[in-house]
Short mmCIF file of C-alpha atoms and ligand atoms in Angstrom, two decimals:
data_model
loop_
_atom_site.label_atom_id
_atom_site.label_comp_id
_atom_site.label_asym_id
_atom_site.label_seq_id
_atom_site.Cartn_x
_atom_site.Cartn_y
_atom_site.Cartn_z
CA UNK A 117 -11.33 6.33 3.16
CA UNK A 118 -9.11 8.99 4.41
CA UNK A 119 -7.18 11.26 1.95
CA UNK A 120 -3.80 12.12 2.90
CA UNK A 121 -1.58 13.87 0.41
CA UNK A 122 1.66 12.34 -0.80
CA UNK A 123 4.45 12.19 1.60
CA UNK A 124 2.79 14.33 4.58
CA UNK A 125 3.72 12.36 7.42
CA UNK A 126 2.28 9.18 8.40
CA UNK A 127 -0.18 9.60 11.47
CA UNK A 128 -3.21 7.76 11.39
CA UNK A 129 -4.73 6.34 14.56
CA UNK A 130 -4.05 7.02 18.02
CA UNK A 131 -2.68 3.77 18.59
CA UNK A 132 0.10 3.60 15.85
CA UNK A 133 2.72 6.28 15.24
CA UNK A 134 5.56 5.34 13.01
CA UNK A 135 8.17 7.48 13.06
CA UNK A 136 9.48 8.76 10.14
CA UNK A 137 6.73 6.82 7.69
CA UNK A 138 5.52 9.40 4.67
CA UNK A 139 1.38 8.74 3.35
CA UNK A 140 1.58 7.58 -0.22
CA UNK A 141 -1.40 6.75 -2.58
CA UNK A 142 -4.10 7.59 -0.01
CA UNK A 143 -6.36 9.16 -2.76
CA UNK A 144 -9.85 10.11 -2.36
CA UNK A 145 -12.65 11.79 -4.45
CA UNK A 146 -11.93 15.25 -4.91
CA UNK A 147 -8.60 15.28 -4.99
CA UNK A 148 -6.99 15.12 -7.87
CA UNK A 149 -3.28 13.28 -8.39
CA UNK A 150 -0.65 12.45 -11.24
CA UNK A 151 -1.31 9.95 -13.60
CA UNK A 152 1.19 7.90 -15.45
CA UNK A 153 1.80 3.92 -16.98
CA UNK A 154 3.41 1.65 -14.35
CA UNK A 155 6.02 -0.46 -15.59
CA UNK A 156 4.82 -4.31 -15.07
CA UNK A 157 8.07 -5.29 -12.99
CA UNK A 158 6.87 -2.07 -10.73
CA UNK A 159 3.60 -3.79 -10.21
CA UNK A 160 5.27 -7.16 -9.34
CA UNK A 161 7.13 -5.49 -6.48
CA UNK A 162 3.87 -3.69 -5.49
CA UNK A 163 1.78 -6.59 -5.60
CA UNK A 164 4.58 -8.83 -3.16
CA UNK A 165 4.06 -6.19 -0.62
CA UNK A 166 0.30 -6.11 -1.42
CA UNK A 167 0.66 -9.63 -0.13
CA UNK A 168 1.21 -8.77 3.31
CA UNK A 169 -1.33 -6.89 5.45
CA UNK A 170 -0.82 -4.17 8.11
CA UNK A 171 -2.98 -2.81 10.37
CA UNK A 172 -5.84 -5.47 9.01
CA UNK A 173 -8.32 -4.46 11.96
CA UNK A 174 -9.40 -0.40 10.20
CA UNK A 175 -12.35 -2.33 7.77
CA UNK A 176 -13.29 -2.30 4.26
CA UNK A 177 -12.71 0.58 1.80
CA UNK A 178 -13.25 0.26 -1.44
CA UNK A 179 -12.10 2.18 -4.30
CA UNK A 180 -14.13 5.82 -4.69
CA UNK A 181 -13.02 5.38 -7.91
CA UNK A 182 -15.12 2.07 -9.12
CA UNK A 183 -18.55 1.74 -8.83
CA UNK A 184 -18.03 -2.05 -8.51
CA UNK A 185 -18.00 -2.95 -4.72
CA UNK A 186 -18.44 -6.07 -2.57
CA UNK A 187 -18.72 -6.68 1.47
CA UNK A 188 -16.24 -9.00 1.10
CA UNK A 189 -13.55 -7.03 0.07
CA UNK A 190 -11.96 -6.10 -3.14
CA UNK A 191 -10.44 -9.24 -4.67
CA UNK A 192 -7.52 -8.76 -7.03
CA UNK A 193 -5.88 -11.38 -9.69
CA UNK A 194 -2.49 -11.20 -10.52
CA UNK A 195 -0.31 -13.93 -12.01
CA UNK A 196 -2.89 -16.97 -10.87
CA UNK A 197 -2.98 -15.35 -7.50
CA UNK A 198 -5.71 -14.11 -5.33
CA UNK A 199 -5.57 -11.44 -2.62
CA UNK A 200 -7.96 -9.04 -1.18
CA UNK A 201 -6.91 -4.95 -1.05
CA UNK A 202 -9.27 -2.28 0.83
CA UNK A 203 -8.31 -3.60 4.40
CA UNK A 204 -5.04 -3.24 5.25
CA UNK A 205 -2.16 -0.84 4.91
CA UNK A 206 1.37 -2.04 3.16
CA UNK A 207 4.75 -0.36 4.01
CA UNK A 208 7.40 0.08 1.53
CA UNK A 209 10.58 0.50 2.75
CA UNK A 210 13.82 2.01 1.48
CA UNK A 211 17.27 1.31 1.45
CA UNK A 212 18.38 3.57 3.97
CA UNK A 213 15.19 3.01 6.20
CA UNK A 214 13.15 5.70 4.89
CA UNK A 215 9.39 4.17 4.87
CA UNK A 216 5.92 4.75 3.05
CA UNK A 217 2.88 3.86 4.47
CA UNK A 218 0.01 2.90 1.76
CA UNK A 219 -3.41 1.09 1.33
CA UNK A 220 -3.25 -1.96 0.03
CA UNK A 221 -5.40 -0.39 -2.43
CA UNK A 222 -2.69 1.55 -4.34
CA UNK A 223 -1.84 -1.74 -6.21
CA UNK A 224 -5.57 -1.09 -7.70
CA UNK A 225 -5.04 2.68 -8.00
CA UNK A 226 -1.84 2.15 -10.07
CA UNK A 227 -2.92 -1.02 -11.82
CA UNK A 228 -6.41 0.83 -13.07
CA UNK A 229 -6.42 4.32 -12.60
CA UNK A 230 -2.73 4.87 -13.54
CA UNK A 231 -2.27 6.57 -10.52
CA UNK A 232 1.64 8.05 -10.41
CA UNK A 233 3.19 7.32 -7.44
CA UNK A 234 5.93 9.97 -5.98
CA UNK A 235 9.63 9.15 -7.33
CA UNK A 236 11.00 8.02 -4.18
CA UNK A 237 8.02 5.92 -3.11
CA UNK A 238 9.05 3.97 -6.56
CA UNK A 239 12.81 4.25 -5.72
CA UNK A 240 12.02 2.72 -2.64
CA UNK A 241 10.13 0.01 -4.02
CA UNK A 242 12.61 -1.17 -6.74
CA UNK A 243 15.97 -0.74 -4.14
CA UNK A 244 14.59 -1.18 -0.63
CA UNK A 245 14.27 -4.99 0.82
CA UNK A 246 10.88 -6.39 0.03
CA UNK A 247 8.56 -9.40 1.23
CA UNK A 248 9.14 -12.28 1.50
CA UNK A 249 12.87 -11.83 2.14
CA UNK A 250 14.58 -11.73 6.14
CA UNK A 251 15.52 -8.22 5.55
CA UNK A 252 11.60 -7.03 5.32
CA UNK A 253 9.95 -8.80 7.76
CA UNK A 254 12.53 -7.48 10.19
CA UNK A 255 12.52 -3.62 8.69
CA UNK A 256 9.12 -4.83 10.18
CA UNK A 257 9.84 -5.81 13.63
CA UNK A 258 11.97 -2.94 14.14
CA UNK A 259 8.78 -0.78 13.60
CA UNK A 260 6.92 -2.48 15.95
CA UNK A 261 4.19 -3.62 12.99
CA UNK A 262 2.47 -6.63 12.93
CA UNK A 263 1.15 -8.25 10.36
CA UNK A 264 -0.72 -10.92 8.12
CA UNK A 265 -1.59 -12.01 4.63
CA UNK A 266 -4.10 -10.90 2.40
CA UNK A 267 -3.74 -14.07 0.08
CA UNK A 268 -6.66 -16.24 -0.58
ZN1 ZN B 921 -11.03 1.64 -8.71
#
């Protein structure tokens, strides 16, 4: 998977520019990032945008992290719940618009390799209107993104 740093602008694909989007949680071997404990209510609001895909058409990644890896995609279990991470992106969006554009992956990356997220991404997260209320799906629309679910 690509590696974009934290926050450098969101431009990936020649078919989808979204103004004003920052990269969180794109990590990759070889680059190292902060570590920390995510609080469980954090994960909650990570996992309801995990929930819906984005840009579902780039392929599988798995995790460079795990050795564990299937062609079917990278089942998670949260709460009795079933989705599938590695194939889609997830945008979280702030209060006053601001986005972040991650891979559905990052749930994983926080949940198991305590990856830290930046301060606003989790700002954003716990503040910003999230899935499945009105407010997100049409933060949504306004960007011009479509998208679908990754429950199964
Ligand atoms: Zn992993």
């Amino acid at each position: 998977m690509a590696y974009f740093r934290d926050l450098s602008p969101y431009q990936y694909g020649h078919w989808d520019v979204v103004r004003g989007a920052q990269n969180v949680g794109w990590l990759a071997l070889g680059h190292t990032f902060q570590t920390g404990q995510a609080l469980q209510s954090d994960l909650d609001l990570l996992w309801a945008h995990c929930k819906v895909a984005i840009h579902a058409t780039r392929g599988l990644h798995s995790c460079e992290f795990c050795s564990d890896w299937s062609s079917e995609g990278f089942r998670v279990m949260r709460n009795g719940e079933t989705i599938v991470l590695g194939y889609s992106e997830i945008r979280v969006i702030g209060p006053s618009g601001q986005s972040y554009a991650a891979p559905s992956l990052i749930y994983h990356y926080i949940d198991k390799h305590s990856y830290k997220p930046p301060d606003v991404f989790v700002a954003a997260l716990r503040t910003g209107p999230r899935p499945p209320s009105e407010a997100y799906f049409e933060a949504l629309k306004t960007r011009e993104l479509e998208w679908g679910s990754t429950v199964r």
